[in-house]
CSV table of C-alpha atoms and ligand atoms in Angstrom, one decimal:
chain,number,residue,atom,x,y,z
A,1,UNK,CA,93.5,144.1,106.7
A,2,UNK,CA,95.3,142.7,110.0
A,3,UNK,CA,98.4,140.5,109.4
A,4,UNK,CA,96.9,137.2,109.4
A,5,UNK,CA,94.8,138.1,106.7
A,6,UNK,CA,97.6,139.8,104.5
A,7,UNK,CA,100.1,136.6,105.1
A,8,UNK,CA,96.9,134.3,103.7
A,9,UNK,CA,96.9,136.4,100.6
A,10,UNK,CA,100.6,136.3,100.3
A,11,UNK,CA,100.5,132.6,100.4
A,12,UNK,CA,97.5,132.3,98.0
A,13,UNK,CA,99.8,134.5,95.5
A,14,UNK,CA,102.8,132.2,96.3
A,15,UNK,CA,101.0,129.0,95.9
A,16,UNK,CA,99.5,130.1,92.4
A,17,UNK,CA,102.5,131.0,90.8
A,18,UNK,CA,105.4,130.3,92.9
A,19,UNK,CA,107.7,127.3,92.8
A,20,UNK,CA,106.2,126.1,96.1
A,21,UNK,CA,106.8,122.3,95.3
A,22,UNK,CA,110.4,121.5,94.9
A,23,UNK,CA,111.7,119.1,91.9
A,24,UNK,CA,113.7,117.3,93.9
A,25,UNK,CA,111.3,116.6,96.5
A,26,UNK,CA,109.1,113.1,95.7
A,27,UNK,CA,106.4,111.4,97.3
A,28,UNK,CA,108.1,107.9,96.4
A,29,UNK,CA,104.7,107.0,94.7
A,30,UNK,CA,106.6,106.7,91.5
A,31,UNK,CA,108.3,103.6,93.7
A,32,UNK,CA,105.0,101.7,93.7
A,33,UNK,CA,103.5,99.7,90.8
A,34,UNK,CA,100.1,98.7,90.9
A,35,UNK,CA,99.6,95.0,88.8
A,36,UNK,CA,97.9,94.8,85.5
A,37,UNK,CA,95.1,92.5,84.7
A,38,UNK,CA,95.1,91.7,80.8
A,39,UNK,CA,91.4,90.4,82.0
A,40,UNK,CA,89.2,92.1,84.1
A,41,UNK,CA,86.1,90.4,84.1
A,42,UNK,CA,84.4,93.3,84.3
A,43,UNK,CA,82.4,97.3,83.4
A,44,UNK,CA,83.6,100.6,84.1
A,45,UNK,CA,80.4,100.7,85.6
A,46,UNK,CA,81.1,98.1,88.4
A,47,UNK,CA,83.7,100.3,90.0
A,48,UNK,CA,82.1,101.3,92.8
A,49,UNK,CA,84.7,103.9,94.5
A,50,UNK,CA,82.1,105.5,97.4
A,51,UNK,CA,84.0,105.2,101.0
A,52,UNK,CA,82.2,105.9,104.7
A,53,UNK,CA,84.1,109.4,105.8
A,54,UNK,CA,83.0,111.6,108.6
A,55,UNK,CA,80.0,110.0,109.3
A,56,UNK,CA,78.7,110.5,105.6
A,57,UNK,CA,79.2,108.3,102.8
A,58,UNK,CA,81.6,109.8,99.9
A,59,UNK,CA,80.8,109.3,96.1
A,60,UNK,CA,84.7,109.4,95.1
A,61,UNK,CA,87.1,108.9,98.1
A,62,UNK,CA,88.8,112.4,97.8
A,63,UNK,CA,89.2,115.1,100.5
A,64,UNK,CA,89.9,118.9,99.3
A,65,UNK,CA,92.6,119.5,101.7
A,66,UNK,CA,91.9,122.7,103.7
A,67,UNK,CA,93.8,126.4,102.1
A,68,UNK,CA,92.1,129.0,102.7
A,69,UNK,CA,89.8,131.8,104.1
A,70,UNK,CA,89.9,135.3,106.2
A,71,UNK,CA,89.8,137.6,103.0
A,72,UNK,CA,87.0,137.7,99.8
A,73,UNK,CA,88.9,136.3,97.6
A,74,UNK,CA,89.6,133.2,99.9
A,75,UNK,CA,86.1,133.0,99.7
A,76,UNK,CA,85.3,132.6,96.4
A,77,UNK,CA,88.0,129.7,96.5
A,78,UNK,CA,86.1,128.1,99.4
A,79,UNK,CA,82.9,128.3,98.0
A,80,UNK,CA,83.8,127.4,94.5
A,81,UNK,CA,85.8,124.1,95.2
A,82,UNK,CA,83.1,123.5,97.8
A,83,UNK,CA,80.3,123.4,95.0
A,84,UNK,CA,82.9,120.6,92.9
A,85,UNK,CA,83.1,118.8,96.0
A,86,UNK,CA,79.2,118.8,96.5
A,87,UNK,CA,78.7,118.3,93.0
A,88,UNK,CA,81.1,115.1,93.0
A,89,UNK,CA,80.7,113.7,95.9
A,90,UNK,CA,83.7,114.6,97.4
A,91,UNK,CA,85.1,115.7,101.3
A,92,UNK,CA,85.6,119.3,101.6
A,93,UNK,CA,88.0,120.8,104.1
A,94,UNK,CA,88.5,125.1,104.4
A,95,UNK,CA,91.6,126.6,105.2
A,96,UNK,CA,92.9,128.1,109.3
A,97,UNK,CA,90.0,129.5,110.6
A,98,UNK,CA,92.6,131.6,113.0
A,99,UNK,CA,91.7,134.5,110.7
A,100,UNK,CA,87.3,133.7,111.8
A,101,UNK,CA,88.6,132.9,115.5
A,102,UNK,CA,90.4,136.6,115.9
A,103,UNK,CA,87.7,138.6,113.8
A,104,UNK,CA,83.9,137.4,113.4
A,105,UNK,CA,83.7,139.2,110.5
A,106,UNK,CA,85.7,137.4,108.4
A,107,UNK,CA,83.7,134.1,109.2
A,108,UNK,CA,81.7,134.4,105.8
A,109,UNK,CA,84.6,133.6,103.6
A,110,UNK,CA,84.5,130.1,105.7
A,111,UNK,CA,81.3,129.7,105.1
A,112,UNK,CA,80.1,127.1,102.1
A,113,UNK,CA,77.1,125.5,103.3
A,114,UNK,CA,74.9,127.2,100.8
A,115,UNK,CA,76.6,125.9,97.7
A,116,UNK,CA,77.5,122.7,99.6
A,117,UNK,CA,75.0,121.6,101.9
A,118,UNK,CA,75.5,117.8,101.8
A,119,UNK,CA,79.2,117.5,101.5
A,120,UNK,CA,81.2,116.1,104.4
A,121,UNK,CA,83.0,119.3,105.5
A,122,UNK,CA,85.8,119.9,107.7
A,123,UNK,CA,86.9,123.0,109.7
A,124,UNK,CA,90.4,123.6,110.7
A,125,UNK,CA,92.8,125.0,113.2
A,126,UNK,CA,96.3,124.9,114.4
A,127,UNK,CA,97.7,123.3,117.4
A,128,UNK,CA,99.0,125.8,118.9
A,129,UNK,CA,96.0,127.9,118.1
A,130,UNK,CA,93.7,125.2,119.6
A,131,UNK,CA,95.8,125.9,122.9
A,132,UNK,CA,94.9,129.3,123.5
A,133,UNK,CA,91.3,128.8,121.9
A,134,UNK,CA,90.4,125.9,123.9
A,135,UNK,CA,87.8,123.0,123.5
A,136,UNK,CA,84.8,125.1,123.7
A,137,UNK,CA,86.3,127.6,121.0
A,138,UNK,CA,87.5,125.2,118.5
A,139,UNK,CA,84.3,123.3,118.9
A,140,UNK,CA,82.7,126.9,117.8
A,141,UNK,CA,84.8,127.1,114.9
A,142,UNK,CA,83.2,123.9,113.4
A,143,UNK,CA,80.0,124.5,114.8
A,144,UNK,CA,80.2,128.0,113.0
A,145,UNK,CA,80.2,126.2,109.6
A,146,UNK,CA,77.5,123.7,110.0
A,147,UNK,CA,81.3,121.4,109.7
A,148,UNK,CA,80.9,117.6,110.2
A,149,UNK,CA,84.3,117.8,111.7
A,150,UNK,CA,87.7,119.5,112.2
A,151,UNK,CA,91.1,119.3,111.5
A,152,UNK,CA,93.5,120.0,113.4
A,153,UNK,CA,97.0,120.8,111.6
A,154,UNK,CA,100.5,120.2,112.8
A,155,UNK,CA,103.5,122.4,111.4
A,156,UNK,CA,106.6,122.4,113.0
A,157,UNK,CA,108.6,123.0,110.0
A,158,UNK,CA,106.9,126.0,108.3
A,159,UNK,CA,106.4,127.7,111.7
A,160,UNK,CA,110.0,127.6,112.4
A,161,UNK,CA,110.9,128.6,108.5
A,162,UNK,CA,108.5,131.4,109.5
A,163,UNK,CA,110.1,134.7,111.5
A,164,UNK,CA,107.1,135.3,113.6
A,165,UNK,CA,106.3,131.4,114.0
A,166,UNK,CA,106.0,129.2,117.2
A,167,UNK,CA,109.1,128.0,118.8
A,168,UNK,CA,107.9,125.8,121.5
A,169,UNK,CA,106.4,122.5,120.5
A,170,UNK,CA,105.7,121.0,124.3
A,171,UNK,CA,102.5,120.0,125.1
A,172,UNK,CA,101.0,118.9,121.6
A,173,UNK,CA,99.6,115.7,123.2
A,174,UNK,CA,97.9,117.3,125.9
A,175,UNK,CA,96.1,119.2,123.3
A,176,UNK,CA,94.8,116.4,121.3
A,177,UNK,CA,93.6,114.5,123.9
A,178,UNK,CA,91.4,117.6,125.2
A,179,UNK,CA,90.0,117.9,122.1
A,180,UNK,CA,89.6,114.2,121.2
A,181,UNK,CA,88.1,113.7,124.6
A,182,UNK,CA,85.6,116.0,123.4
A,183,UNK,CA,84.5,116.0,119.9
A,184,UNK,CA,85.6,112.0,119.6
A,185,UNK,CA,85.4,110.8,115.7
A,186,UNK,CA,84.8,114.3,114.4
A,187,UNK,CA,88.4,115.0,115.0
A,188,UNK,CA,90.9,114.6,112.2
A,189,UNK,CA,94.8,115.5,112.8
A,190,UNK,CA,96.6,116.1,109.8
A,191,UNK,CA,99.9,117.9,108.7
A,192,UNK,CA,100.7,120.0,105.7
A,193,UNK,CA,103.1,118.6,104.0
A,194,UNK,CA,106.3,116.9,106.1
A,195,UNK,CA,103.6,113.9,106.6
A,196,UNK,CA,102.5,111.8,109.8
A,197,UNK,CA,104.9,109.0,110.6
A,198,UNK,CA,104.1,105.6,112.6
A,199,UNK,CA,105.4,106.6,115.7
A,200,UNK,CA,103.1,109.5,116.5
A,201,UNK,CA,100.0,108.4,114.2
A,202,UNK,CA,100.1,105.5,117.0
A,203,UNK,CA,100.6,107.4,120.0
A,204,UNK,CA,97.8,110.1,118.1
A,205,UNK,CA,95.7,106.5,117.9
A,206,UNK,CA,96.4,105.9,121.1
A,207,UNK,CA,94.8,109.3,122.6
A,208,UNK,CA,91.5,108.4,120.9
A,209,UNK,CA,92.2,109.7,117.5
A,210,UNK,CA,90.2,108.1,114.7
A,211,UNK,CA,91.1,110.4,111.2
A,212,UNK,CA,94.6,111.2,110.4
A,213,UNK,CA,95.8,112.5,107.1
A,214,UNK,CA,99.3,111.8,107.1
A,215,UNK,CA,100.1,114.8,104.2
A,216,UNK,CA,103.6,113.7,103.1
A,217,UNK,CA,106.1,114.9,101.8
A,218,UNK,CA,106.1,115.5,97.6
A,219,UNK,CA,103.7,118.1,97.2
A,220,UNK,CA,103.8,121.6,98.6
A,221,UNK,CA,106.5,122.7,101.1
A,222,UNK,CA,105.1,125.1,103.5
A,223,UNK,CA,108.8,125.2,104.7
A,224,UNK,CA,109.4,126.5,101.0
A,225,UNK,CA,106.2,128.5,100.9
A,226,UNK,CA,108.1,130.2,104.2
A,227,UNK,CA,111.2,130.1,102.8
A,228,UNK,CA,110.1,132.2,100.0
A,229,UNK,CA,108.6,135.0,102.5
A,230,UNK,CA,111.9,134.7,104.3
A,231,UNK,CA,114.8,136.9,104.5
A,232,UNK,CA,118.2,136.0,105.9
A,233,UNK,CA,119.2,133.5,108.2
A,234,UNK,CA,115.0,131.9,107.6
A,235,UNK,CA,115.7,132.2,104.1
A,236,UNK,CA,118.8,129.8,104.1
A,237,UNK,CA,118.0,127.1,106.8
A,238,UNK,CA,114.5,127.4,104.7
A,239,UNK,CA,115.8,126.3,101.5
A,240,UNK,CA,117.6,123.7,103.6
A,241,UNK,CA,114.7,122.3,104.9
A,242,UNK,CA,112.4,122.5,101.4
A,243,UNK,CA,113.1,118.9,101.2
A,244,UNK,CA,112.2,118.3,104.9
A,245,UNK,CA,109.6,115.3,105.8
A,246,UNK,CA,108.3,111.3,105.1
A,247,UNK,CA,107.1,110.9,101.6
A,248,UNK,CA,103.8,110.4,101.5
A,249,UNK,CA,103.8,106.6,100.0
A,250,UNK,CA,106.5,106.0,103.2
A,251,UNK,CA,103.8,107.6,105.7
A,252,UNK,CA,101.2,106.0,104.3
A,253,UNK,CA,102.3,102.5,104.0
A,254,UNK,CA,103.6,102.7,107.6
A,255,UNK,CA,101.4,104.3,109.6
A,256,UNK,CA,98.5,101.7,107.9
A,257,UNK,CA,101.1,98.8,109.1
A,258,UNK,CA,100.4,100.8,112.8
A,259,UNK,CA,97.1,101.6,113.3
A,260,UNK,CA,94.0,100.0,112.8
A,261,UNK,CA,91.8,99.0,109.9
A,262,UNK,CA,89.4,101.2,112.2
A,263,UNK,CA,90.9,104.9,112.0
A,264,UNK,CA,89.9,106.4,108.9
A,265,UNK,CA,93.5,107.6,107.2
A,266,UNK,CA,94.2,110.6,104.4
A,267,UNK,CA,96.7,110.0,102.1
A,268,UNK,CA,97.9,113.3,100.6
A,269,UNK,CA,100.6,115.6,100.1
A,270,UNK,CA,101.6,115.5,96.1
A,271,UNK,CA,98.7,113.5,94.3
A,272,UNK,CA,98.3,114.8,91.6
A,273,UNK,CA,96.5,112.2,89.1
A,274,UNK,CA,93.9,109.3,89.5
A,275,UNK,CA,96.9,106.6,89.6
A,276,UNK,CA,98.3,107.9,92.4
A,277,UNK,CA,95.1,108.1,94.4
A,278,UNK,CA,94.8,104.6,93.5
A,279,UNK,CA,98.6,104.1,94.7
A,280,UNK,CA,97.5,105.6,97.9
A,281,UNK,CA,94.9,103.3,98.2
A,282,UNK,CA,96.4,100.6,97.7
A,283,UNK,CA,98.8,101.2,100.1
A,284,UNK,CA,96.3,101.7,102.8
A,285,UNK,CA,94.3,105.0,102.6
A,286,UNK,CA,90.9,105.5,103.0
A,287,UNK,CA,90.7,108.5,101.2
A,288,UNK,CA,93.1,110.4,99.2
A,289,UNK,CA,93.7,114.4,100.1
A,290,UNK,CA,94.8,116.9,97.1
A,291,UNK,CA,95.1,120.8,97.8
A,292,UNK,CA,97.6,122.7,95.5
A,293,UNK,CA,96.3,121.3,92.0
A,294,UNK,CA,92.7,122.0,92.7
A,295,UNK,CA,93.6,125.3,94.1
A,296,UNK,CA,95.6,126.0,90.5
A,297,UNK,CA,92.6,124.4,88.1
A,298,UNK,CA,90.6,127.4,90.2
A,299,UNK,CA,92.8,130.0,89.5
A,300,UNK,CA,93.2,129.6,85.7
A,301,UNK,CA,89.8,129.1,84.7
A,302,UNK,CA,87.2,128.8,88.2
A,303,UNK,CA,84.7,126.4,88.8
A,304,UNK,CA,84.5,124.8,85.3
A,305,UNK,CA,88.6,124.5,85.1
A,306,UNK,CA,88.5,122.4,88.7
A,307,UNK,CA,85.9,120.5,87.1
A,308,UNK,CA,88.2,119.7,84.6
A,309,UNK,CA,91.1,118.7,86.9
A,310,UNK,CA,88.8,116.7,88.3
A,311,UNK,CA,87.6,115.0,86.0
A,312,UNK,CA,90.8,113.9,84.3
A,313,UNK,CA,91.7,112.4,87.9
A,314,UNK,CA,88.5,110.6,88.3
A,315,UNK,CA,88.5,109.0,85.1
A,316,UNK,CA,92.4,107.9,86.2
A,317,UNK,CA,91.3,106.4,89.2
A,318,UNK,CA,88.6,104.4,87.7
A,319,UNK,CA,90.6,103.0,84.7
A,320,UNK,CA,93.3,102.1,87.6
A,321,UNK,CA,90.4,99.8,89.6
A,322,UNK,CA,89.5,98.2,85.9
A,323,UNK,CA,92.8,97.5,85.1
A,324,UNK,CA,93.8,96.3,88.2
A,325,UNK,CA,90.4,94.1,87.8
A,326,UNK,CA,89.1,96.0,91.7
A,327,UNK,CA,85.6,96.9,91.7
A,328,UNK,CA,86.2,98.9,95.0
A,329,UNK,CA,88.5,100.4,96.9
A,330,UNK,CA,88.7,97.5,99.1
A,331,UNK,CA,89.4,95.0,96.6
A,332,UNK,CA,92.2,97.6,95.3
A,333,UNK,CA,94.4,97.1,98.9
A,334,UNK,CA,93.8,93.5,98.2
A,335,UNK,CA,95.3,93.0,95.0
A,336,UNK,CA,99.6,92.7,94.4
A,337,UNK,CA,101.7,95.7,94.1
A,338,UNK,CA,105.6,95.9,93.8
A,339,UNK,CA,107.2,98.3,96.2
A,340,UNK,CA,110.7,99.4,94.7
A,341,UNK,CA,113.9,101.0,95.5
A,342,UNK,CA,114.5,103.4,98.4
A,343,UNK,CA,110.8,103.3,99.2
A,344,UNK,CA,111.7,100.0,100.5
A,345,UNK,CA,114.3,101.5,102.7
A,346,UNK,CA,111.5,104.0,104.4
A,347,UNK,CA,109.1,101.2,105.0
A,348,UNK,CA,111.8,98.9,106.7
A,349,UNK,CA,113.0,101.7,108.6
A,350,UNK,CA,109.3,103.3,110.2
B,1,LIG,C1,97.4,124.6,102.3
B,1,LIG,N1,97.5,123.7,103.4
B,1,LIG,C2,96.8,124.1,104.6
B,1,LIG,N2,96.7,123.1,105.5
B,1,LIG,C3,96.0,123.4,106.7
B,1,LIG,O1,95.8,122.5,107.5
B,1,LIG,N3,95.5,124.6,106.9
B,1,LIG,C4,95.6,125.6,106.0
B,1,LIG,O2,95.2,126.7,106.2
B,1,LIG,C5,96.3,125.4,104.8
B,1,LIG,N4,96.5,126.3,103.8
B,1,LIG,C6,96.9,126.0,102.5
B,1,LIG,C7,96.8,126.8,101.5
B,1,LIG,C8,97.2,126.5,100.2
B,1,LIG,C9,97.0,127.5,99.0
B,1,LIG,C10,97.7,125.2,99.9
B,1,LIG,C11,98.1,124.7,98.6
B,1,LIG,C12,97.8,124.3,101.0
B,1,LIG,C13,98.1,122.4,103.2
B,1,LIG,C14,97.2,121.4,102.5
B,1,LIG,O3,96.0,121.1,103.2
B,1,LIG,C15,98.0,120.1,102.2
B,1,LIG,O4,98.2,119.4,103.5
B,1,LIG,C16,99.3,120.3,101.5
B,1,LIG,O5,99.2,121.4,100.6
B,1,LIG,C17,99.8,119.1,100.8
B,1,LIG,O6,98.9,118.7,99.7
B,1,LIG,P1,99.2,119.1,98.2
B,1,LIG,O7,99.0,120.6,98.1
B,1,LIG,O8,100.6,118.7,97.9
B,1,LIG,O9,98.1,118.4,97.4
């Protein structure tokens, strides 16, 4: 097994068991209350929660954030949560293809379009690995998959929590626009877990970019995820930096007040139940993201367990719409919500 592989199955092992998303570290969603209606003039039935992504149409507006692939047992995660996705109408994103770009054989574990062949699928690749593979080799990386799109992720924070990580973040922008240039809407940048703030979702915008998914802060750390691998000095400025990064409700709600109703945004990093995919809503997502408590569900009990997860979050979403009185997620962003406490602080500040 060559490095890259070994350090995903390191980090699969970390994110199952490990304490890879730190208590004191919040996605400010608890700041946000969504209104009551005591009459909601309408069915369960009515809420119709299916959202345009990717140049599909999405049953339930949720994206399985990218983790994984490069090693079997990746594989088996990919292709399972794939088949929920499918099944449910969900996005589906796989983990750094790095591991397919710097070994063809390890493409299968990426591959899900037999279990999935409907399901509006993303690749993904680092920046900095997007530099040295170029248009025409990222574009193969989605290709590869039958992928509707790619994403493209951005982490400045666990790459310099991580001892053999980049160092030299100049020339990001260039990148993007290469790339945006040529696959236009099929593009999506996200990060993984310090979230997308206003300033460069608009410059991002700006470039041609049309799917961001902010991933905030409140979830996983892959500063701590590093942290954890780390030894000395790394292992100290890491558990500094564990709490590093916009909450997701501040990204959010900020980068919606920045860009357009026309770019298609992810709200993700720490949802973990159906009311706070509605919070995210609300606050101006298209589409909530969720990685870490699918990728648990799947580890204790496979296929049927995510189902589960799933399902408990799906039924939370709807009874948010009904008891907010929304029959879609449209009418959700239209209806009050109270913003509280230091959230307030974030949003008058970005
Ligand atoms: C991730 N994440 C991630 N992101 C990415 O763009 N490429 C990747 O290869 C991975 N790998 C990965 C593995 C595992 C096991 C997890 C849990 C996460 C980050 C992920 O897509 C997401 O942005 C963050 O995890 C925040 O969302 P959650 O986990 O708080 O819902």
């Amino acid at each position: 097994e060559d490095i890259t592989a070994r350090r995903k199955d390191a980090h699969l092992d970390l994110c199952a068991t490990g304490d890879v998303e730190p208590g004191q570290n919040s996605t400010l969603l608890d700041l946000v209350h969504l209104v009551h209606c005591a009459m909601p003039e309408m069915s369960v039935e009515d809420v119709d929660l299916s959202t345009p992504f990717l140049g599909k149409r999405l049953r339930h507006p949720l994206l399985v954030t990218g983790m994984t692939g490069g090693t079997e047992r990746a594989g088996v995660v990919n292709r399972d949560l794939a088949l929920v996705a499918e099944r449910h109408g969900l996005a589906f994103g796989v983990g750094s293809q790095r591991a397919m770009s710097e070994d063809a054989t390890r493409a299968a574990s990426f591959q899900v379009r037999q279990v999935a062949p409907t399901v509006a699928l993303l690749g993904n690749i680092g920046l900095y690995q997007a530099v040295r593979l170029g248009v025409d080799g990222v574009r193969r990386l989605m290709d590869g998959i039958g992928a509707d799109g790619i994403a493209l992720h951005l982490n400045a924070g666990q790459e310099l929590t991580q001892p053999e990580g980049d160092r030299d973040f100049r020339g990001g922008y260039a990148v993007v626009e290469s790339l945006v240039n040529a696959l236009g809407e099929r593009l999506l940048v996200k990060e993984t877990g310090c979230g997308i703030g206003p300033e460069v979702a608009r410059r991002l915008v700006e470039l041609g970019v049309r799917n961001i998914d902010v991933s905030g802060l409140g979830g996983t750390s892959w500063v701590r995820v590093e942290q954890l691998r780390a030894t000395g000095v790394q292992a100290q400025v890491g558990a500094e930096f564990s709490a590093w990064g916009i909450p997701t409700a501040a990204a959010v709600a900020t980068v919606r007040g920045t860009v357009g109703p026309d770019v298609r945004l992810v709200g993700s990093g720490g949802i973990r139940t159906g009311l706070e995919v509605a919070k995210v809503l609300a606050l101006g997502a298209d589409v909530a993201g969720m990685a870490l408590p699918l990728f648990r569900a799947h580890q204790t009990g496979g296929v049927a367990a995510a189902e589960q997860a799933l399902e408990v979050i799906l039924t939370g979403l709807r009874q948010a719409l009904v008891l907010t009185g929304s029959r879609s997620c449209a009418a959700l962003r239209r209806r009050p919500r109270v913003v509280t406490g230091v959230l307030k602080d974030w949003m008058a500040a970005l």
